[in-house]
Amino acid sequence: MCQEIGDSEKFVFDRAGDPNLNSAADVMIGEPDPFSSYVALYDEFFPRGLHEDTLVAAANRMTELEPNSPEGYAIRASLMSNRLTPAELLSDLNRAIELDDNYLLPQNLLAAVYIETEKFHEAIAMLKKAIELAPNDPDILEYKTKLENS
C-alpha cells in the first residue's frame, strides 16, 4: 500500500503485501510529475476497485497540486460517489465542469446524480452535452436508458 502521499511526493510500496501494487510502484516511484502520477494511479486501480482510500488521498492531493485542473475534482467525485450524498458531490462536479465543460467524466457523473435525485430536466441537459462529446460512450447510453425509463 502507498505509505506516504503528500508534501514529499515520495512513495513507498509494500510490493510483497500486494502484487497489484507493482504496476503502481513502477508508475509512481521517481516520477517527476506527481499530478500525472496520481492520474496514472487512478487509471490503474479505479477500474478494478482497488485501493480506494489511497486513491481518495491521491485525488485530494491532485486538487492541491493543480487547483485549476478539472481532473482532480472529477476523480475525487467519482471515488466519493458511494461515500457522499448526491448533494455533497455537486461541489466537485460543478467545479470540474466550470474548469472544463468539455470534460466527459464530470458530465457523466453529474447526469447520474441528477437521475438519482430525480432532477430529470437537469439530467437531460447533462446527457445532451455528454452525447455531443461522446455519442457512443457506454455510460452515457446507460444513463440515457435510465432516464427514458424514469
GROMACS .gro file of C-alpha atoms in nm:
model
  150
    1MET     CA    1   0.000   0.000   0.000
    2CYS     CA    2   0.109   0.355  -0.052
    3GLN     CA    3   0.263   0.457   0.279
    4GLU     CA    4   0.310   0.825   0.210
    5ILE     CA    5   0.119   1.075   0.000
    6GLY     CA    6   0.174   1.440   0.046
    7ASP     CA    7   0.435   1.707   0.067
    8SER     CA    8   0.736   1.492  -0.015
    9GLU     CA    9   0.576   1.326  -0.319
   10LYS     CA   10   0.777   1.014  -0.235
   11PHE     CA   11   0.614   0.678  -0.235
   12VAL     CA   12   0.696   0.358  -0.054
   13PHE     CA   13   0.509   0.045  -0.154
   14ASP     CA   14   0.492  -0.291   0.016
   15ARG     CA   15   0.515  -0.492  -0.303
   16ALA     CA   16   0.522  -0.823  -0.119
   17GLY     CA   17   0.197  -0.739   0.062
   18ASP     CA   18   0.005  -0.670  -0.257
   19PRO     CA   19   0.124  -0.781  -0.601
   20ASN     CA   20  -0.119  -0.537  -0.766
   21LEU     CA   21   0.099  -0.254  -0.642
   22ASN     CA   22   0.391  -0.348  -0.864
   23SER     CA   23   0.247  -0.152  -1.155
   24ALA     CA   24   0.167   0.145  -0.932
   25ALA     CA   25   0.515   0.145  -0.787
   26ASP     CA   26   0.657   0.144  -1.137
   27VAL     CA   27   0.435   0.441  -1.227
   28MET     CA   28   0.491   0.645  -0.912
   29ILE     CA   29   0.846   0.596  -0.785
   30GLY     CA   30   1.080   0.856  -0.922
   31GLU     CA   31   0.811   1.024  -1.127
   32PRO     CA   32   0.899   1.391  -1.183
   33ASP     CA   33   0.534   1.494  -1.236
   34PRO     CA   34   0.330   1.397  -0.928
   35PHE     CA   35  -0.001   1.511  -1.080
   36SER     CA   36   0.038   1.277  -1.377
   37SER     CA   37   0.140   1.003  -1.137
   38TYR     CA   38  -0.182   1.043  -0.944
   39VAL     CA   39  -0.384   1.026  -1.267
   40ALA     CA   40  -0.196   0.708  -1.363
   41LEU     CA   41  -0.261   0.561  -1.018
   42TYR     CA   42  -0.634   0.630  -1.059
   43ASP     CA   43  -0.635   0.481  -1.410
   44GLU     CA   44  -0.458   0.171  -1.281
   45PHE     CA   45  -0.669   0.093  -0.974
   46PHE     CA   46  -1.012   0.253  -1.002
   47PRO     CA   47  -1.145   0.029  -1.280
   48ARG     CA   48  -1.055  -0.275  -1.069
   49GLY     CA   49  -1.195  -0.134  -0.744
   50LEU     CA   50  -0.860  -0.146  -0.566
   51HIS     CA   51  -0.708   0.079  -0.300
   52GLU     CA   52  -0.993   0.326  -0.278
   53ASP     CA   53  -0.860   0.508   0.030
   54THR     CA   54  -0.523   0.563  -0.137
   55LEU     CA   55  -0.697   0.692  -0.447
   56VAL     CA   56  -0.906   0.937  -0.244
   57ALA     CA   57  -0.587   1.069  -0.082
   58ALA     CA   58  -0.429   1.096  -0.426
   59ALA     CA   59  -0.731   1.286  -0.564
   60ASN     CA   60  -0.721   1.525  -0.269
   61ARG     CA   61  -0.353   1.584  -0.340
   62MET     CA   62  -0.429   1.641  -0.710
   63THR     CA   63  -0.665   1.927  -0.622
   64GLU     CA   64  -0.392   2.076  -0.403
   65LEU     CA   65  -0.121   2.046  -0.669
   66GLU     CA   66  -0.334   2.181  -0.954
   67PRO     CA   67  -0.647   2.352  -0.825
   68ASN     CA   68  -0.736   2.475  -1.174
   69SER     CA   69  -0.736   2.129  -1.330
   70PRO     CA   70  -1.074   1.958  -1.358
   71GLU     CA   71  -0.926   1.607  -1.331
   72GLY     CA   72  -0.866   1.614  -0.957
   73TYR     CA   73  -1.221   1.726  -0.881
   74ALA     CA   74  -1.382   1.479  -1.121
   75ILE     CA   75  -1.170   1.190  -0.999
   76ARG     CA   76  -1.241   1.273  -0.635
   77ALA     CA   77  -1.614   1.287  -0.710
   78SER     CA   78  -1.603   0.951  -0.887
   79LEU     CA   79  -1.422   0.796  -0.591
   80MET     CA   80  -1.653   0.952  -0.335
   81SER     CA   81  -1.978   0.877  -0.517
   82ASN     CA   82  -2.052   0.583  -0.288
   83ARG     CA   83  -1.946   0.768   0.030
   84LEU     CA   84  -2.123   1.103  -0.006
   85THR     CA   85  -2.475   1.216  -0.070
   86PRO     CA   86  -2.552   1.344  -0.419
   87ALA     CA   87  -2.571   1.699  -0.284
   88GLU     CA   88  -2.220   1.666  -0.142
   89LEU     CA   89  -2.083   1.553  -0.479
   90LEU     CA   90  -2.217   1.859  -0.660
   91SER     CA   91  -1.937   2.087  -0.543
   92ASP     CA   92  -1.657   1.882  -0.704
   93LEU     CA   93  -1.859   1.802  -1.015
   94ASN     CA   94  -1.963   2.161  -1.075
   95ARG     CA   95  -1.605   2.279  -1.018
   96ALA     CA   96  -1.471   2.029  -1.272
   97ILE     CA   97  -1.729   2.136  -1.530
   98GLU     CA   98  -1.661   2.503  -1.456
   99LEU     CA   99  -1.293   2.441  -1.531
  100ASP     CA  100  -1.359   2.240  -1.849
  101ASP     CA  101  -1.712   2.199  -1.977
  102ASN     CA  102  -1.592   1.953  -2.240
  103TYR     CA  103  -1.455   1.703  -1.988
  104LEU     CA  104  -1.675   1.393  -2.010
  105LEU     CA  105  -1.623   1.233  -1.667
  106PRO     CA  106  -1.795   1.504  -1.461
  107GLN     CA  107  -2.072   1.531  -1.721
  108ASN     CA  108  -2.146   1.159  -1.679
  109LEU     CA  109  -2.128   1.169  -1.302
  110LEU     CA  110  -2.348   1.476  -1.276
  111ALA     CA  111  -2.607   1.317  -1.506
  112ALA     CA  112  -2.608   1.013  -1.275
  113VAL     CA  113  -2.652   1.233  -0.967
  114TYR     CA  114  -2.941   1.416  -1.131
  115ILE     CA  115  -3.111   1.090  -1.229
  116GLU     CA  116  -3.065   0.952  -0.876
  117THR     CA  117  -3.218   1.265  -0.724
  118GLU     CA  118  -3.498   1.273  -0.984
  119LYS     CA  119  -3.387   1.606  -1.128
  120PHE     CA  120  -3.475   1.491  -1.475
  121HIS     CA  121  -3.457   1.826  -1.656
  122GLU     CA  122  -3.101   1.876  -1.530
  123ALA     CA  123  -3.014   1.517  -1.620
  124ILE     CA  124  -3.141   1.571  -1.974
  125ALA     CA  125  -2.926   1.882  -2.012
  126MET     CA  126  -2.615   1.697  -1.889
  127LEU     CA  127  -2.682   1.398  -2.112
  128LYS     CA  128  -2.729   1.618  -2.419
  129LYS     CA  129  -2.389   1.772  -2.358
  130ALA     CA  130  -2.231   1.432  -2.286
  131ILE     CA  131  -2.383   1.282  -2.601
  132GLU     CA  132  -2.231   1.566  -2.803
  133LEU     CA  133  -1.891   1.486  -2.654
  134ALA     CA  134  -1.907   1.106  -2.685
  135PRO     CA  135  -2.220   0.969  -2.852
  136ASN     CA  136  -2.116   0.603  -2.816
  137ASP     CA  137  -1.992   0.610  -2.458
  138PRO     CA  138  -2.150   0.312  -2.274
  139ASP     CA  139  -2.205   0.508  -1.951
  140ILE     CA  140  -2.390   0.781  -2.136
  141LEU     CA  141  -2.607   0.527  -2.313
  142GLU     CA  142  -2.683   0.358  -1.979
  143TYR     CA  143  -2.785   0.689  -1.818
  144LYS     CA  144  -2.995   0.774  -2.123
  145THR     CA  145  -3.179   0.444  -2.089
  146LYS     CA  146  -3.233   0.503  -1.715
  147LEU     CA  147  -3.371   0.846  -1.789
  148GLU     CA  148  -3.603   0.719  -2.059
  149ASN     CA  149  -3.737   0.457  -1.817
  150SER     CA  150  -3.793   0.707  -1.533
   0.00000   0.00000   0.00000
